[in-house]
Amino acid sequence: MMMMMKEGERERDSDLEVKVIEWEDFEQELARLWSLSSALKQANQNKLSLHRKLHSLIQIDAHSLNQLNELEEMHEKLDAKKKVMEDMSMRSKLAKEDAKKQEDRLSVQVRSLLVAGTALSVARKRLQESNRLLAGEKGYVRLRNLQKRLRMRQQYMISQVSLLYPVKISVGPAEEQELELFPSSSRSGSSAGSKPFNHGSLTILGLHLTMLPFKQMSFFTDKKEVQRSATALGYVAHAVSLIASYLKVPLRYPFHLGGSHSYIIDYSPSIEPTSSDSSSNTELSTSMKQVEFPLFLEGQDTTRAAYAVFLLNKDLEQLLNFIGVKSLGPCHVLANLKELLRNVQSADYIDT
């Protein structure tokens, strides 16, 4: 073992190159080595200093990178805020324009309200003045007098109609008597203490109104009787038209006057199907259709003529209801006309 170690040391010593220095050169060599040692030490110090600077620079770069990232994030946030500010500025501009328009509109409305308020104030003053005039005894009396004068005027004009188309009751073969002697009803429509009479005996201008031909028309029907009934209905239609105009009542069923060939008009809704080109479905269109019904039988259908008499009696009922009187029934045309004339010419009509 020892031999092997010695052999190894010999081999290492043989590998080392031994340099022999003379004594005279020893100091010089020692100075050179000392200089090299100092240079090596200085180099190590420089290396350490460079290492520290490099490490410091690396840290500075990392910090700068972080700051750069933060700066980019702040720049992005700034851009986002800038965009939000632009949107808010645009919205503010639009809101300002809208507010301007609304302000102009409100200004116009305020001016309109001021004008309307002024007109309302003037109207209120006039209304107060009118109320003051009407509140006093003179104002009410004046109004009552005007109403009384109006009703007296209506009464006079309708009395002329009564003279033009007198409705009387036949009490004998050649005698006629005024119906006022036999009042049929009161203003409420009840027959209190009235003397009964036959409505079929009434005449207008001496003509009887027989309803039988309008219900049943045959070959043996008296043609003169049909003509007399048509003439009487023409008289009644004209009288009703005049009375309605004097009382300022628009009739529900107006007339097309023509004497013994008069017509009464019914405005009934007409439903007609209309087909479109695009589909086969039919649509219903509703419109008011004017239908005329004859108040005579010559060349006419009895049903249409009877319905015309019914509509004529509905007009009489409308006028009776207007003055507060009930109708005597749907089949009493002359009786209803006489009742209308009698009530309008009574003293109660002026006092109501």
Short mmCIF file of C-alpha atoms in Angstrom, two decimals, residues 11-313:
data_model
loop_
_atom_site.label_atom_id
_atom_site.label_comp_id
_atom_site.label_asym_id
_atom_site.label_seq_id
_atom_site.Cartn_x
_atom_site.Cartn_y
_atom_site.Cartn_z
CA GLU A 11 4.15 10.44 -10.83
CA ARG A 12 2.60 13.79 -9.66
CA ASP A 13 6.03 15.27 -8.97
CA SER A 14 7.16 14.22 -12.39
CA ASP A 15 4.15 15.96 -13.86
CA LEU A 16 4.95 19.24 -12.11
CA GLU A 17 7.39 21.45 -13.92
CA VAL A 18 9.95 22.70 -11.46
CA LYS A 19 11.30 26.15 -12.12
CA VAL A 20 14.65 27.00 -10.64
CA ILE A 21 15.10 30.66 -9.66
CA GLU A 22 18.38 32.14 -9.03
CA TRP A 23 18.87 34.05 -5.81
CA GLU A 24 19.69 37.18 -7.63
CA ASP A 25 16.33 37.01 -9.39
CA PHE A 26 14.36 35.98 -6.33
CA GLU A 27 13.44 39.49 -5.21
CA GLN A 28 12.48 40.45 -8.71
CA GLU A 29 10.37 37.33 -9.08
CA LEU A 30 8.87 37.86 -5.65
CA ALA A 31 7.95 41.43 -6.63
CA ARG A 32 6.42 40.15 -9.83
CA LEU A 33 4.35 37.59 -7.93
CA TRP A 34 3.29 40.22 -5.44
CA SER A 35 2.24 42.46 -8.28
CA LEU A 36 0.28 39.61 -9.87
CA SER A 37 -1.35 38.82 -6.54
CA SER A 38 -2.35 42.46 -6.14
CA ALA A 39 -3.68 42.56 -9.69
CA LEU A 40 -5.66 39.35 -9.05
CA LYS A 41 -7.08 40.80 -5.85
CA GLN A 42 -7.99 44.01 -7.68
CA ALA A 43 -9.58 41.97 -10.44
CA ASN A 44 -11.61 40.03 -7.90
CA GLN A 45 -12.76 43.26 -6.31
CA ASN A 46 -13.66 44.66 -9.72
CA LYS A 47 -15.52 41.46 -10.49
CA LEU A 48 -17.43 41.69 -7.21
CA SER A 49 -18.23 45.36 -7.88
CA LEU A 50 -19.39 44.54 -11.39
CA HIS A 51 -21.50 41.68 -10.02
CA ARG A 52 -23.15 44.05 -7.53
CA LYS A 53 -23.77 46.68 -10.21
CA LEU A 54 -25.16 44.04 -12.53
CA HIS A 55 -27.45 42.76 -9.78
CA SER A 56 -28.54 46.31 -9.03
CA LEU A 57 -29.21 46.95 -12.71
CA ILE A 58 -31.17 43.71 -12.94
CA GLN A 59 -33.31 44.82 -9.99
CA ILE A 60 -33.72 48.27 -11.54
CA ASP A 61 -34.80 46.68 -14.83
CA ALA A 62 -37.34 44.47 -13.02
CA HIS A 63 -38.66 47.48 -11.16
CA SER A 64 -38.78 49.48 -14.40
CA LEU A 65 -40.63 46.61 -16.06
CA ASN A 66 -43.16 46.59 -13.24
CA GLN A 67 -43.52 50.35 -13.53
CA LEU A 68 -43.92 50.00 -17.28
CA ASN A 69 -46.68 47.43 -16.81
CA GLU A 70 -48.36 49.65 -14.28
CA LEU A 71 -47.99 52.59 -16.65
CA GLU A 72 -49.62 50.60 -19.45
CA GLU A 73 -52.47 49.59 -17.14
CA MET A 74 -52.91 53.20 -16.11
CA HIS A 75 -52.87 54.22 -19.78
CA GLU A 76 -55.57 51.65 -20.57
CA LYS A 77 -57.64 52.86 -17.64
CA LEU A 78 -57.10 56.42 -18.81
CA ASP A 79 -58.27 55.50 -22.31
CA ALA A 80 -61.34 53.78 -20.85
CA LYS A 81 -62.11 56.81 -18.70
CA LYS A 82 -61.53 59.06 -21.68
CA LYS A 83 -64.03 57.04 -23.71
CA VAL A 84 -66.53 57.16 -20.84
CA MET A 85 -66.03 60.92 -20.64
CA GLU A 86 -66.62 61.24 -24.38
CA ASP A 87 -69.82 59.20 -24.08
CA MET A 88 -70.93 61.30 -21.13
CA SER A 89 -70.10 64.45 -23.06
CA MET A 90 -72.16 63.25 -26.04
CA ARG A 91 -75.06 62.29 -23.77
CA SER A 92 -74.79 65.62 -22.00
CA LYS A 93 -74.90 67.40 -25.36
CA LEU A 94 -77.97 65.41 -26.45
CA ALA A 95 -79.62 65.98 -23.07
CA LYS A 96 -78.89 69.68 -23.35
CA GLU A 97 -80.45 69.81 -26.83
CA ASP A 98 -83.47 67.84 -25.62
CA ALA A 99 -83.80 70.14 -22.62
CA LYS A 100 -83.67 73.11 -24.98
CA LYS A 101 -86.44 71.67 -27.12
CA GLN A 102 -88.55 70.90 -24.05
CA GLU A 103 -87.92 74.38 -22.75
CA ASP A 104 -89.13 75.86 -26.04
CA ARG A 105 -92.16 73.57 -26.00
CA LEU A 106 -92.95 74.46 -22.41
CA SER A 107 -92.53 78.11 -23.24
CA VAL A 108 -95.16 77.79 -25.98
CA GLN A 109 -97.45 75.89 -23.63
CA VAL A 110 -96.97 78.48 -20.91
CA ARG A 111 -97.89 81.23 -23.35
CA SER A 112 -100.95 79.23 -24.43
CA LEU A 113 -101.90 78.71 -20.80
CA LEU A 114 -101.51 82.41 -20.12
CA VAL A 115 -103.79 83.24 -23.07
CA ALA A 116 -106.26 80.54 -21.98
CA GLY A 117 -106.09 81.80 -18.40
CA THR A 118 -106.87 85.32 -19.56
CA ALA A 119 -109.80 84.06 -21.65
CA LEU A 120 -110.99 81.94 -18.72
CA SER A 121 -110.79 84.92 -16.42
CA VAL A 122 -112.87 87.00 -18.82
CA ALA A 123 -115.38 84.17 -19.21
CA ARG A 124 -115.54 83.74 -15.43
CA LYS A 125 -116.27 87.44 -15.01
CA ARG A 126 -119.01 87.21 -17.61
CA LEU A 127 -120.42 84.11 -15.93
CA GLN A 128 -120.38 85.85 -12.55
CA GLU A 129 -122.13 88.83 -14.11
CA SER A 130 -124.71 86.54 -15.69
CA ASN A 131 -125.20 84.69 -12.41
CA ARG A 132 -125.59 88.01 -10.64
CA LEU A 133 -128.21 89.10 -13.14
CA LEU A 134 -130.03 85.78 -12.96
CA ALA A 135 -129.74 85.48 -9.19
CA GLY A 136 -131.89 88.53 -8.66
CA GLU A 137 -135.62 88.58 -9.00
CA LYS A 138 -135.46 90.59 -12.21
CA GLY A 139 -133.12 88.11 -13.87
CA TYR A 140 -135.30 85.11 -13.08
CA VAL A 141 -138.46 86.94 -14.05
CA ARG A 142 -136.84 88.04 -17.30
CA LEU A 143 -135.85 84.46 -18.08
CA ARG A 144 -139.33 83.20 -17.26
CA ASN A 145 -140.83 85.92 -19.43
CA LEU A 146 -138.58 84.97 -22.34
CA GLN A 147 -139.53 81.32 -21.92
CA LYS A 148 -143.18 82.24 -21.70
CA ARG A 149 -142.95 84.39 -24.82
CA LEU A 150 -141.22 81.57 -26.66
CA ARG A 151 -143.91 79.08 -25.65
CA MET A 152 -146.64 81.55 -26.56
CA ARG A 153 -145.02 81.97 -29.97
CA GLN A 154 -144.84 78.19 -30.39
CA GLN A 155 -148.45 77.92 -29.23
CA TYR A 156 -149.59 80.52 -31.75
CA MET A 157 -147.75 78.88 -34.65
CA ILE A 158 -149.04 75.43 -33.76
CA SER A 159 -152.57 76.85 -33.45
CA GLN A 160 -152.21 77.90 -37.08
CA VAL A 161 -151.33 74.30 -37.89
CA SER A 162 -154.47 73.25 -35.99
CA LEU A 163 -156.50 75.65 -38.11
CA LEU A 164 -154.82 74.42 -41.28
CA TYR A 165 -155.34 70.75 -40.42
CA PRO A 166 -158.26 70.58 -37.95
CA VAL A 167 -158.73 67.24 -36.23
CA LYS A 168 -162.35 66.74 -35.19
CA ILE A 169 -164.59 63.96 -34.00
CA SER A 170 -167.74 62.99 -35.88
CA VAL A 171 -170.72 62.69 -33.53
CA GLY A 172 -173.43 62.31 -36.17
CA PRO A 173 -173.97 61.62 -39.83
CA ALA A 174 -173.41 65.25 -40.82
CA GLU A 175 -172.05 66.81 -37.66
CA GLU A 176 -168.52 67.21 -36.34
CA GLN A 177 -167.46 68.38 -32.88
CA GLU A 178 -164.15 69.65 -31.56
CA LEU A 179 -162.22 67.15 -29.48
CA GLU A 180 -161.55 69.68 -26.71
CA LEU A 181 -165.05 68.91 -25.41
CA PHE A 182 -163.89 65.34 -24.87
CA PRO A 183 -160.39 65.50 -23.40
CA SER A 184 -158.82 62.09 -23.63
CA SER A 185 -156.02 62.35 -21.11
CA SER A 186 -154.05 64.55 -18.75
CA ARG A 187 -150.40 65.56 -19.24
CA SER A 188 -149.28 62.41 -17.49
CA GLY A 189 -151.26 60.29 -19.92
CA SER A 190 -153.95 59.03 -17.52
CA SER A 191 -157.61 59.50 -18.44
CA ALA A 192 -158.92 61.16 -15.28
CA GLY A 193 -162.57 62.10 -15.62
CA SER A 194 -162.53 62.04 -19.41
CA LYS A 195 -165.46 61.12 -21.57
CA PRO A 196 -164.66 58.11 -23.77
CA PHE A 197 -164.96 58.46 -27.49
CA ASN A 198 -164.26 56.32 -30.54
CA HIS A 199 -160.85 57.13 -32.00
CA GLY A 200 -162.02 55.77 -35.34
CA SER A 201 -164.49 58.66 -35.64
CA LEU A 202 -161.73 61.27 -35.84
CA THR A 203 -161.22 63.19 -39.06
CA ILE A 204 -158.57 65.55 -40.42
CA LEU A 205 -159.93 68.15 -42.82
CA GLY A 206 -163.08 66.01 -42.96
CA LEU A 207 -161.22 62.84 -44.01
CA HIS A 208 -161.31 59.63 -42.01
CA LEU A 209 -158.11 57.64 -41.61
CA THR A 210 -159.05 53.98 -42.07
CA MET A 211 -156.26 51.58 -41.22
CA LEU A 212 -158.00 48.46 -42.57
CA PRO A 213 -156.71 48.81 -46.17
CA PHE A 214 -153.16 49.06 -44.82
CA LYS A 215 -153.60 45.74 -43.04
CA GLN A 216 -155.45 43.80 -45.72
CA MET A 217 -155.62 44.85 -49.37
CA SER A 218 -157.76 42.91 -51.83
CA PHE A 219 -159.42 43.32 -55.23
CA PHE A 220 -162.67 44.35 -53.58
CA THR A 221 -161.11 47.10 -51.45
CA ASP A 222 -162.67 50.51 -52.03
CA LYS A 223 -160.16 52.51 -54.07
CA LYS A 224 -161.67 55.82 -52.94
CA GLU A 225 -161.22 54.80 -49.33
CA VAL A 226 -157.56 53.98 -50.03
CA GLN A 227 -157.11 57.40 -51.70
CA ARG A 228 -158.78 59.22 -48.79
CA SER A 229 -156.55 57.43 -46.27
CA ALA A 230 -153.43 58.35 -48.27
CA THR A 231 -154.54 62.00 -48.43
CA ALA A 232 -155.21 62.02 -44.67
CA LEU A 233 -151.76 60.55 -43.99
CA GLY A 234 -150.23 63.26 -46.19
CA TYR A 235 -152.02 65.90 -44.08
CA VAL A 236 -150.78 64.29 -40.85
CA ALA A 237 -147.19 64.08 -42.15
CA HIS A 238 -147.21 67.76 -43.11
CA ALA A 239 -148.72 68.78 -39.76
CA VAL A 240 -146.18 66.71 -37.80
CA SER A 241 -143.32 68.17 -39.84
CA LEU A 242 -144.50 71.74 -39.12
CA ILE A 243 -145.01 71.11 -35.38
CA ALA A 244 -141.55 69.51 -35.05
CA SER A 245 -139.93 72.52 -36.76
CA TYR A 246 -141.76 74.97 -34.47
CA LEU A 247 -140.81 73.00 -31.34
CA LYS A 248 -137.18 72.62 -32.59
CA VAL A 249 -137.37 68.83 -32.32
CA PRO A 250 -135.38 66.82 -34.92
CA LEU A 251 -137.62 63.95 -35.91
CA ARG A 252 -136.23 60.44 -35.67
CA TYR A 253 -138.01 59.56 -38.92
CA PRO A 254 -138.13 62.60 -41.28
CA PHE A 255 -140.53 62.98 -44.21
CA HIS A 256 -140.34 63.30 -47.94
CA LEU A 257 -143.55 65.26 -48.38
CA GLY A 258 -145.63 64.81 -51.49
CA GLY A 259 -149.27 65.24 -50.52
CA SER A 260 -151.12 61.95 -50.89
CA HIS A 261 -147.88 60.32 -52.09
CA SER A 262 -145.64 61.17 -49.15
CA TYR A 263 -142.84 59.01 -47.80
CA ILE A 264 -141.27 58.57 -44.38
CA ILE A 265 -137.53 57.91 -44.11
CA ASP A 266 -135.85 55.35 -41.89
CA TYR A 267 -132.06 55.53 -41.45
CA SER A 268 -131.23 51.92 -40.68
CA PRO A 269 -127.74 50.34 -40.55
CA SER A 270 -126.89 48.39 -43.68
CA ILE A 271 -124.47 45.46 -43.44
CA GLU A 272 -122.94 44.48 -46.77
CA PRO A 273 -120.29 41.77 -47.35
CA THR A 274 -117.16 42.90 -49.21
CA SER A 275 -114.68 40.39 -50.61
CA SER A 276 -110.95 41.10 -50.96
CA ASP A 277 -108.77 39.93 -53.85
CA SER A 278 -106.04 38.40 -51.67
CA SER A 279 -108.29 36.07 -49.66
CA SER A 280 -111.67 34.41 -49.99
CA ASN A 281 -112.84 35.63 -46.56
CA THR A 282 -115.67 38.16 -46.64
CA GLU A 283 -115.59 41.30 -44.49
CA LEU A 284 -118.72 43.12 -43.26
CA SER A 285 -118.96 46.87 -43.72
CA THR A 286 -121.65 48.74 -41.76
CA SER A 287 -123.11 52.01 -43.08
CA MET A 288 -126.30 54.02 -42.56
CA LYS A 289 -128.73 53.35 -45.37
CA GLN A 290 -131.69 55.63 -46.13
CA VAL A 291 -134.89 53.67 -46.74
CA GLU A 292 -138.16 55.36 -47.73
CA PHE A 293 -141.51 53.81 -46.84
CA PRO A 294 -144.73 54.96 -48.58
CA LEU A 295 -147.60 56.54 -46.68
CA PHE A 296 -150.01 55.30 -49.38
CA LEU A 297 -151.07 51.98 -50.91
CA GLU A 298 -151.33 52.73 -54.61
CA GLY A 299 -148.87 50.40 -56.32
CA GLN A 300 -147.16 49.64 -52.97
CA ASP A 301 -146.73 46.67 -50.67
CA THR A 302 -149.18 46.70 -47.74
CA THR A 303 -146.43 45.68 -45.31
CA ARG A 304 -144.22 48.63 -46.24
CA ALA A 305 -147.18 51.02 -46.08
CA ALA A 306 -148.24 49.69 -42.66
CA TYR A 307 -144.66 50.11 -41.40
CA ALA A 308 -144.67 53.70 -42.69
CA VAL A 309 -147.81 54.42 -40.61
CA PHE A 310 -146.06 52.85 -37.62
CA LEU A 311 -143.05 55.16 -38.07
CA LEU A 312 -145.40 58.16 -38.43
CA ASN A 313 -146.96 57.30 -35.09
#
